[in-house]
Amino acid sequence: MPEQITSRSAAEAADAADPLASIRSRFSLPDAVIYLDGNSLGALPTNVPAALADAVTRQWGTDLVTSWNRNDWWTLPRRVGDRIGALVGAAGGQVVCGDSTSVQLFQALAAAVKLRPERTALLTDGANFPTDQYVADSVGATFGRTVRRVSPADVSFDDEVGVVAFSVVDYRTGELWDVAELTQRAHDAGALIVWDLSHAVGALPVELDSVGADLAVGCSYKYLNGGPGAPAWIYVANRHQAALDLPLTGWHGHADPFSLDSGYRPSAGIEQARIGTPPVLSMLALEAALDVWAGVDLRAVRAKSLALSDLVIGYADAHLPDVEVVTPREHSRRASQVALRIPHAYAVTQALIARGVIGDFRAPDMLRLGCTPLYLSFVQTWDAMEQLRAVLAEGAWRNPAFARGADAVT
Amino acid sequence: MPEQITSRSAAEAADAADPLASIRSRFSLPDAVIYLDGNSLGALPTNVPAALADAVTRQWGTDLVTSWNRNDWWTLPRRVGDRIGALVGAAGGQVVCGDSTSVQLFQALAAAVKLRPERTALLTDGANFPTDQYVADSVGATFGRTVRRVSPADVSFDDEVGVVAFSVVDYRTGELWDVAELTQRAHDAGALIVWDLSHAVGALPVELDSVGADLAVGCSYKYLNGGPGAPAWIYVANRHQAALDLPLTGWHGHADPFSLDSGYRPSAGIEQARIGTPPVLSMLALEAALDVWAGVDLRAVRAKSLALSDLVIGYADAHLPDVEVVTPREHSRRASQVALRIPHAYAVTQALIARGVIGDFRAPDMLRLGCTPLYLSFVQTWDAMEQLRAVLAEGAWRNPAFARGADAVT
């Protein structure tokens, strides 16, 4: 990977030497756009439209209900789960795909607190993604646990702590936490840890099995490029599967679903984490989207990601005196996005979008720029920073069209 | 609507007089198939492939993350919810679309038992769809309620009963329960009732508001033709929305989601029943599929449905001595499918499918034939029954290829 890139020509040289450069052809992206929001919604893989057209026209339209057998819809959650598992260091049979991250978090946290019945406290991060905090509060209220908010940076354990629910990456700042160390510390204290990998899966190597993770969840529409609202996934380590007691007992998780029994007997393996009928069309889009990972080494992804974010940070330091880099500078503490604190960040974000540079705003004052190595080049990243410099220098953000309306949703 | 149809020529005459005959052109169905499984997976509306291609290629691929605003993805669950609401007698602002029926049932039952905190019993039907029973058991275990199984035919109430969870239609027999009467009786006893409309929505008129329903859920891939695993929906009557306490607290249900607060404050209206990011592609397919209802009167749907099932029942009585009609014969007790108890029903179902007549099997001994008035003709229904007669007369079901394998999933 390149040294710090401090010029457009250096960015061009880095692109010429990029081992992942050819992967960009696996995505369809508008020519006029520099897309720095793959950490919110990943880009469209080129093979997805045809896969989805086949799913709709042939599988649904022609084969109709027989597709559950004929086109293997029934095995889809497990099949996609295993493919996602391979990207997070999970051996087969520990991941299923389905539902939203919110629902999977409720499942995972509820099951986890029941695995530590004598422990009264559930820990989450006060800077965790809102849903993660809300679901922790709901699980706490439902199952009689006290919720404590503490940063992974400051966490301490006592023998009341039964479950820790952290995200691998801080969704605003892009800070990367030490999964191995925190997992070990939780276990040393007799607690279980539930990881949210939404901003990590597909962005950097995570080794759930080797760090001894207990449960994990994640989304599929960011760095996995599964499409808007692509179904999420849940990981349950093999050693926990026998004692698991999941609250969302849909018939797809039953040991013998087509017996149509009156009583629930969970499947013995990870299939117990299936719930109801999954959104097949969305899941088939995700399945096709996972093809972009063929032959891709996550270590190369990680190296390019850090080089891209080094470029962003270095540029901000050198050329943007009014901008504060919030994301940690140490590679070991940085995931795959850069958060910049900027006066009038909302309007600045909109002004950039108007110039074809798509990042996103997070309240109250941050511009997030996602570094997605599969389809983002060094030159694009350089050019995006030049545009940001121009927007700030020209005061382009002052345009009233860029002011935050009451109906803004991103 | 026609008198009892007892010949193919009478079926032809009924088709010629069918006010819904033109609606069939709104669906894409293979010519060689007679589809009697729309009660499991509805047929493909002709406008869905183009709508989904637009969703993928333009909205996701070109507009990328800006589609949350630009293409109104954010308002999709409420928009689709209101359209579904119009089909079940719900005024606007009481239905949102999302997640699976299983998840929505958990939400609804959990919220309902919390609205009756002093009552200790939760009723479900021992013949209810398996998920409905499993989720009732899980909600009972989670919130400390005793689950009683009782048929809607035999239900009685006492002052321990806080919540009743029934389906409008028995998924196996096709029996239709009296929604108005059971709702009234539950209310008279001080209980709330949660209706599952999965086999009713789009099949027959249901008037949730006018019967005073409390909460309801339903699926969208049967008579609503939303596609495999199309997202489900939840109805919460206006009068319950202020006191509602839903356990699945995803950030989309927050009163001000983009404030990204640490604490959950539910939205004041039905938006509180949103959870996480919905499966947008699947939901856009459903939204397009709802266009088939333009100008369709549900009373006409109901009349044709009963005429179709009269044909099936009359044919079985006249020509199939080894077949028992399980579905009630009274119109007021019959929904939109006919269940036939047949020796070797699994193999018979497979033999029919091999001849292009698609129904489905339900353990242990039933063939279900769904009557979907929007795309099924009287002649097709007649021909299907002739095929069933031939399969039984010829013993075609004895073919070993039609025996039930261990891996059968439908």
Coordinates of C-alpha atoms in Angstrom, one line a residue, chain A:
Chain A
M1 CA 0.0 0.0 0.0
P2 CA 1.1 3.5 -0.8
E3 CA 2.8 6.0 1.5
Q4 CA 0.7 9.0 2.5
I5 CA -0.9 10.5 -0.6
T6 CA -0.3 14.2 -0.8
S7 CA -1.1 15.0 -4.5
R8 CA -3.4 14.0 -7.3
S9 CA -0.5 12.4 -9.2
A10 CA 0.3 10.3 -6.1
A11 CA -3.3 9.2 -6.0
E12 CA -3.1 8.2 -9.7
A13 CA 0.0 6.2 -9.0
A14 CA -1.8 4.5 -6.1
D15 CA -4.7 3.5 -8.3
A16 CA -2.3 2.1 -10.9
A17 CA -0.8 -0.1 -8.2
D18 CA -4.1 -1.0 -6.5
P19 CA -4.6 -4.8 -6.4
L20 CA -8.4 -4.2 -5.9
A21 CA -8.7 -1.8 -8.9
S22 CA -10.4 -4.4 -11.1
I23 CA -13.1 -5.1 -8.5
R24 CA -14.7 -1.8 -9.3
S25 CA -16.0 -3.3 -12.6
R26 CA -18.3 -5.5 -10.5
F27 CA -20.3 -2.4 -9.5
S28 CA -22.7 -0.1 -11.4
L29 CA -22.1 3.5 -10.3
P30 CA -23.0 6.7 -12.0
D31 CA -20.0 8.3 -13.7
A32 CA -20.8 11.7 -12.3
V33 CA -20.8 10.6 -8.7
I34 CA -18.0 10.1 -6.1
Y35 CA -19.7 7.8 -3.6
L36 CA -18.5 8.1 -0.1
D37 CA -21.6 6.7 1.6
G38 CA -21.1 3.0 1.1
N39 CA -21.0 2.8 4.9
S40 CA -24.7 3.7 4.8
L41 CA -25.9 2.1 1.6
G42 CA -23.5 0.1 -0.5
A43 CA -23.4 0.5 -4.3
L44 CA -25.2 -1.8 -6.7
P45 CA -23.3 -4.9 -7.9
T46 CA -23.6 -5.3 -11.7
N47 CA -25.0 -8.8 -11.4
V48 CA -27.9 -7.9 -9.1
P49 CA -30.4 -6.6 -11.6
A50 CA -30.4 -9.8 -13.7
A51 CA -30.5 -12.0 -10.6
L52 CA -33.5 -10.1 -9.3
A53 CA -35.2 -10.1 -12.6
D54 CA -34.8 -13.9 -12.7
A55 CA -36.1 -14.1 -9.1
V56 CA -39.2 -12.2 -10.0
T57 CA -40.0 -13.4 -13.5
R58 CA -38.9 -17.0 -13.5
Q59 CA -38.8 -18.1 -9.9
W60 CA -41.9 -16.2 -8.6
G61 CA -43.8 -15.6 -11.8
T62 CA -43.3 -19.0 -13.5
D63 CA -42.4 -21.5 -10.8
L64 CA -44.7 -19.9 -8.3
V65 CA -45.0 -21.6 -4.9
T66 CA -42.9 -24.6 -6.1
S67 CA -39.8 -22.3 -5.9
W68 CA -39.6 -23.1 -2.2
N69 CA -38.2 -26.5 -3.3
R70 CA -37.3 -26.0 -7.0
N71 CA -35.3 -22.8 -6.5
D72 CA -34.2 -23.5 -3.0
W73 CA -35.9 -20.6 -1.3
W74 CA -36.2 -22.7 1.8
T75 CA -32.4 -23.0 2.3
L76 CA -31.7 -19.3 1.5
P77 CA -31.3 -17.9 5.0
R78 CA -28.8 -20.6 6.0
R79 CA -27.0 -20.5 2.6
V80 CA -26.6 -16.7 2.7
G81 CA -25.7 -16.9 6.4
D82 CA -22.8 -19.2 5.8
R83 CA -21.5 -16.9 3.1
I84 CA -21.6 -13.9 5.4
G85 CA -20.1 -16.0 8.1
A86 CA -17.1 -16.7 5.9
L87 CA -16.5 -12.9 5.8
V88 CA -16.5 -12.6 9.6
G89 CA -14.5 -15.6 10.6
A90 CA -17.4 -17.9 11.4
A91 CA -17.3 -21.5 10.4
G92 CA -20.4 -22.9 8.8
G93 CA -23.6 -23.4 10.8
Q94 CA -23.4 -20.4 13.0
V95 CA -25.0 -17.6 10.9
V96 CA -28.5 -17.2 9.4
C97 CA -29.7 -14.3 7.4
G98 CA -33.1 -12.6 8.0
D99 CA -35.1 -9.7 9.5
S100 CA -33.7 -6.4 10.4
T101 CA -30.7 -5.7 12.6
S102 CA -33.0 -4.3 15.2
V103 CA -35.0 -7.5 15.4
Q104 CA -31.8 -9.6 15.4
L105 CA -30.4 -7.5 18.2
F106 CA -33.5 -8.1 20.3
Q107 CA -33.2 -11.8 19.7
A108 CA -29.5 -11.9 20.5
L109 CA -29.7 -9.7 23.7
A110 CA -32.8 -11.6 25.0
A111 CA -31.1 -14.9 24.4
A112 CA -27.9 -13.7 26.0
V113 CA -29.4 -12.4 29.2
K114 CA -31.2 -15.7 29.6
L115 CA -27.9 -17.5 29.3
R116 CA -26.7 -15.5 32.4
P117 CA -29.8 -15.6 34.5
E118 CA -28.1 -14.8 37.8
R119 CA -26.5 -11.6 36.5
T120 CA -28.5 -8.3 36.8
A121 CA -26.7 -5.9 34.5
L122 CA -26.7 -5.4 30.8
L123 CA -24.0 -3.0 29.4
T124 CA -24.2 -1.0 26.2
D125 CA -22.3 2.0 24.9
G126 CA -23.8 5.4 25.4
A127 CA -22.4 6.3 22.0
N128 CA -23.8 3.1 20.4
F129 CA -26.1 3.4 17.4
P130 CA -29.5 4.5 18.7
T131 CA -31.3 1.2 17.9
D132 CA -28.6 -0.7 19.9
Q133 CA -29.3 1.5 22.9
Y134 CA -33.1 1.4 22.5
V135 CA -33.1 -2.4 22.2
A136 CA -30.8 -2.8 25.1
D137 CA -33.3 -0.7 27.2
S138 CA -36.2 -2.8 25.9
V139 CA -34.5 -6.1 26.7
G140 CA -33.5 -4.7 30.1
A141 CA -37.1 -3.7 30.8
T142 CA -38.6 -7.0 29.5
F143 CA -36.2 -9.3 31.3
G144 CA -35.5 -7.3 34.4
R145 CA -32.0 -6.2 33.8
T146 CA -30.4 -2.9 34.7
V147 CA -28.9 -1.2 31.6
R148 CA -25.6 0.6 32.1
R149 CA -24.1 2.8 29.5
V150 CA -20.4 2.8 29.3
S151 CA -17.9 3.4 26.5
P152 CA -15.8 0.4 25.4
A153 CA -12.8 2.7 26.2
D154 CA -13.8 2.9 29.9
V155 CA -15.6 -0.4 30.5
S156 CA -15.0 -2.2 33.7
F157 CA -16.7 -5.4 34.8
D158 CA -18.1 -6.7 38.1
D159 CA -20.0 -9.8 38.9
E160 CA -23.4 -8.2 38.2
V161 CA -22.6 -7.8 34.5
G162 CA -24.2 -10.7 32.5
V163 CA -24.1 -9.3 29.0
V164 CA -22.2 -6.7 27.1
A165 CA -23.6 -5.3 23.9
F166 CA -21.1 -3.3 21.9
S167 CA -20.6 -2.3 18.3
V168 CA -17.3 -3.2 16.7
V169 CA -17.3 0.3 15.1
D170 CA -18.6 3.6 16.5
Y171 CA -21.1 4.6 13.8
R172 CA -20.4 8.3 14.1
T173 CA -16.7 8.6 14.7
G174 CA -15.6 5.4 12.9
E175 CA -13.6 4.3 15.9
L176 CA -12.7 0.6 15.9
W177 CA -12.8 -1.3 19.1
D178 CA -10.6 -4.2 20.1
V179 CA -12.9 -7.1 19.6
A180 CA -10.5 -9.7 20.9
E181 CA -9.5 -7.8 24.0
L182 CA -13.0 -6.8 25.0
T183 CA -14.3 -10.3 24.3
Q184 CA -11.6 -11.8 26.5
R185 CA -12.2 -9.3 29.3
A186 CA -16.0 -9.9 29.3
H187 CA -15.4 -13.7 29.5
D188 CA -12.8 -13.2 32.3
A189 CA -15.6 -11.5 34.2
G190 CA -18.1 -14.3 33.5
A191 CA -20.1 -12.2 31.1
L192 CA -21.2 -12.8 27.5
I193 CA -20.6 -10.3 24.7
V194 CA -22.9 -9.5 21.8
W195 CA -21.2 -7.7 19.0
D196 CA -22.9 -5.5 16.4
L197 CA -20.8 -5.8 13.2
S198 CA -23.0 -3.5 11.1
H199 CA -20.1 -1.1 10.3
A200 CA -17.4 -3.8 10.2
V201 CA -18.7 -6.7 8.1
G202 CA -17.1 -6.4 4.7
A203 CA -15.0 -3.4 5.8
L204 CA -12.3 -5.1 7.7
P205 CA -11.3 -8.6 8.9
V206 CA -13.2 -9.8 12.0
E207 CA -12.6 -13.2 13.4
L208 CA -15.6 -14.2 15.4
D209 CA -14.6 -17.8 16.0
S210 CA -11.0 -17.2 16.9
V211 CA -11.8 -14.4 19.4
G212 CA -14.4 -16.6 21.0
A213 CA -17.3 -14.3 20.3
D214 CA -20.6 -15.4 21.8
L215 CA -23.3 -13.8 19.7
A216 CA -23.2 -11.2 17.0
V217 CA -25.5 -9.4 14.5
G218 CA -24.9 -7.2 11.5
C219 CA -26.5 -5.5 8.6
S220 CA -26.0 -6.4 5.0
Y221 CA -26.7 -3.1 3.1
K222 CA -23.5 -1.2 4.0
Y223 CA -20.2 -2.8 3.0
L224 CA -22.0 -6.0 1.9
N225 CA -23.9 -4.1 -0.8
G226 CA -27.0 -6.1 -0.4
G227 CA -29.4 -3.3 -1.3
P228 CA -31.6 -1.0 0.7
G229 CA -32.9 -2.8 3.8
A230 CA -31.2 -6.0 2.8
P231 CA -31.9 -8.6 5.5
A232 CA -29.6 -8.7 8.5
W233 CA -28.0 -11.7 10.1
I234 CA -27.3 -13.3 13.5
Y235 CA -24.3 -15.3 14.6
V236 CA -24.5 -17.8 17.5
A237 CA -21.3 -19.6 18.5
N238 CA -21.8 -23.3 18.3
R239 CA -21.2 -23.8 22.0
H240 CA -24.2 -21.6 22.9
Q241 CA -26.7 -23.2 20.4
A242 CA -27.9 -26.0 22.6
A243 CA -28.9 -23.8 25.5
L244 CA -30.3 -20.9 23.4
D245 CA -33.8 -19.6 24.2
L246 CA -34.8 -17.1 21.5
P247 CA -38.0 -15.2 22.0
L248 CA -39.1 -14.8 18.4
T249 CA -40.4 -18.3 17.7
G250 CA -41.5 -18.3 14.2
W251 CA -42.2 -21.6 12.5
H252 CA -39.2 -21.5 10.3
G253 CA -37.0 -22.0 13.4
H254 CA -38.9 -25.2 14.4
A255 CA -37.0 -28.5 14.4
D256 CA -39.6 -30.0 12.0
P257 CA -41.5 -27.0 10.6
F258 CA -43.7 -28.9 8.2
S259 CA -45.1 -31.1 11.0
L260 CA -47.0 -27.9 11.8
D261 CA -46.9 -28.9 15.5
S262 CA -48.8 -26.9 18.1
G263 CA -45.7 -26.6 20.3
Y264 CA -42.4 -25.0 19.5
R265 CA -39.4 -27.3 19.5
P266 CA -36.4 -25.2 18.2
S267 CA -34.1 -26.6 15.6
A268 CA -30.9 -28.0 17.0
G269 CA -28.6 -25.8 15.1
I270 CA -28.4 -22.3 13.9
E271 CA -31.7 -22.8 12.0
Q272 CA -33.4 -22.1 15.4
A273 CA -32.6 -18.5 14.7
R274 CA -34.8 -18.4 11.7
I275 CA -38.1 -16.6 12.4
G276 CA -40.8 -16.3 9.8
T277 CA -40.9 -16.2 6.1
P278 CA -37.9 -14.1 5.0
P279 CA -38.1 -11.3 2.3
V280 CA -37.0 -13.6 -0.5
L281 CA -36.6 -11.0 -3.2
S282 CA -34.4 -8.8 -0.9
M283 CA -32.5 -11.9 0.2
L284 CA -31.9 -13.1 -3.4
A285 CA -30.5 -9.6 -4.2
L286 CA -28.2 -9.9 -1.3
E287 CA -27.1 -13.4 -2.3
A288 CA -26.1 -12.2 -5.7
A289 CA -24.4 -9.2 -4.2
L290 CA -22.1 -11.4 -2.2
D291 CA -20.6 -12.6 -5.5
V292 CA -18.5 -9.5 -5.6
W293 CA -16.3 -11.0 -2.8
A294 CA -15.0 -13.8 -5.0
G295 CA -11.3 -13.8 -4.8
V296 CA -11.2 -10.7 -2.6
D297 CA -8.8 -10.9 0.3
L298 CA -10.1 -8.9 3.3
R299 CA -6.6 -8.0 4.3
A300 CA -6.2 -6.2 1.0
V301 CA -9.5 -4.5 1.6
R302 CA -8.3 -3.4 5.0
A303 CA -5.0 -2.1 3.7
K304 CA -6.6 0.0 1.0
S305 CA -9.3 1.2 3.4
L306 CA -6.6 2.6 5.7
A307 CA -4.7 4.1 2.8
L308 CA -7.9 5.9 1.7
S309 CA -8.7 7.2 5.1
D310 CA -5.1 8.2 5.6
L311 CA -5.5 10.3 2.4
V312 CA -8.7 11.9 3.8
I313 CA -7.1 12.7 7.2
G314 CA -3.9 13.9 5.7
Y315 CA -5.7 16.2 3.3
A316 CA -7.9 17.6 6.1
D317 CA -4.8 18.3 8.3
A318 CA -3.0 19.9 5.5
H319 CA -5.7 21.9 3.8
L320 CA -8.8 22.3 5.9
P321 CA -8.0 24.3 9.0
D322 CA -11.6 24.6 10.1
V323 CA -12.2 20.9 10.1
E324 CA -11.6 18.6 13.0
V325 CA -10.8 15.0 12.3
V326 CA -12.8 13.1 14.9
T327 CA -11.8 9.6 13.7
P328 CA -8.8 8.1 15.5
R329 CA -5.5 8.4 13.7
E330 CA -4.0 5.1 14.9
H331 CA -4.8 2.4 12.3
S332 CA -5.6 0.0 15.1
R333 CA -8.4 2.3 16.3
R334 CA -9.8 3.3 12.9
A335 CA -12.5 1.4 10.9
S336 CA -13.4 2.3 7.3
Q337 CA -14.9 5.8 7.5
V338 CA -13.7 9.3 8.5
A339 CA -15.8 11.6 10.5
L340 CA -15.1 15.3 10.1
R341 CA -16.5 17.9 12.5
I342 CA -17.3 21.0 10.4
P343 CA -19.2 24.1 11.1
H344 CA -22.5 24.0 9.2
A345 CA -21.9 20.3 8.5
Y346 CA -25.4 19.7 7.2
A347 CA -25.3 22.4 4.6
V348 CA -21.7 21.4 3.7
T349 CA -22.9 17.8 3.1
Q350 CA -25.7 19.0 0.8
A351 CA -23.4 21.3 -1.1
L352 CA -21.0 18.4 -1.7
I353 CA -23.9 16.2 -2.9
A354 CA -24.9 18.9 -5.3
R355 CA -21.4 18.5 -6.8
G356 CA -21.7 14.8 -7.0
V357 CA -19.7 13.9 -3.9
I358 CA -22.0 11.9 -1.7
G359 CA -21.2 11.6 2.0
D360 CA -23.6 11.9 4.8
F361 CA -24.4 14.1 7.8
R362 CA -24.7 12.9 11.4
A363 CA -26.2 15.2 14.0
P364 CA -25.1 17.6 15.3
D365 CA -22.0 18.6 13.4
M366 CA -20.4 15.7 11.5
L367 CA -19.7 14.9 7.9
R368 CA -19.0 11.2 7.4
L369 CA -17.0 9.9 4.5
G370 CA -17.1 6.2 3.9
C371 CA -14.1 4.5 2.4
T372 CA -15.2 1.5 0.4
P373 CA -12.2 -0.2 -1.2
L374 CA -14.1 -2.3 -3.6
Y375 CA -15.3 0.6 -5.7
L376 CA -13.6 3.8 -4.5
S377 CA -10.4 4.9 -6.1
F378 CA -7.6 7.1 -4.7
V379 CA -8.2 9.7 -7.3
Q380 CA -11.9 9.9 -6.5
T381 CA -11.0 10.3 -2.9
W382 CA -8.5 13.1 -3.7
D383 CA -11.0 14.8 -5.9
A384 CA -13.7 14.6 -3.2
M385 CA -11.4 16.3 -0.8
E386 CA -10.7 19.0 -3.3
Q387 CA -14.4 19.6 -3.7
L388 CA -14.8 19.8 0.1
R389 CA -12.0 22.4 0.2
A390 CA -13.7 24.4 -2.6
V391 CA -17.1 24.2 -0.8
L392 CA -15.6 25.6 2.3
A393 CA -13.4 28.2 0.5
E394 CA -16.2 29.4 -1.6
G395 CA -18.8 29.4 1.1
A396 CA -21.0 27.3 -1.2
W397 CA -22.8 25.8 1.9
R398 CA -24.4 29.2 2.4
N399 CA -26.9 28.5 -0.4
P400 CA -30.4 28.4 1.3
A401 CA -31.2 25.3 -0.8
F402 CA -28.7 23.4 1.4
A403 CA -30.3 24.4 4.8
R404 CA -31.7 21.6 6.9
G405 CA -35.5 21.3 6.4
A406 CA -37.8 19.8 9.0
D407 CA -38.3 16.8 6.7
A408 CA -34.7 15.8 6.2
V409 CA -34.3 12.1 6.7
T410 CA -30.6 11.6 6.1

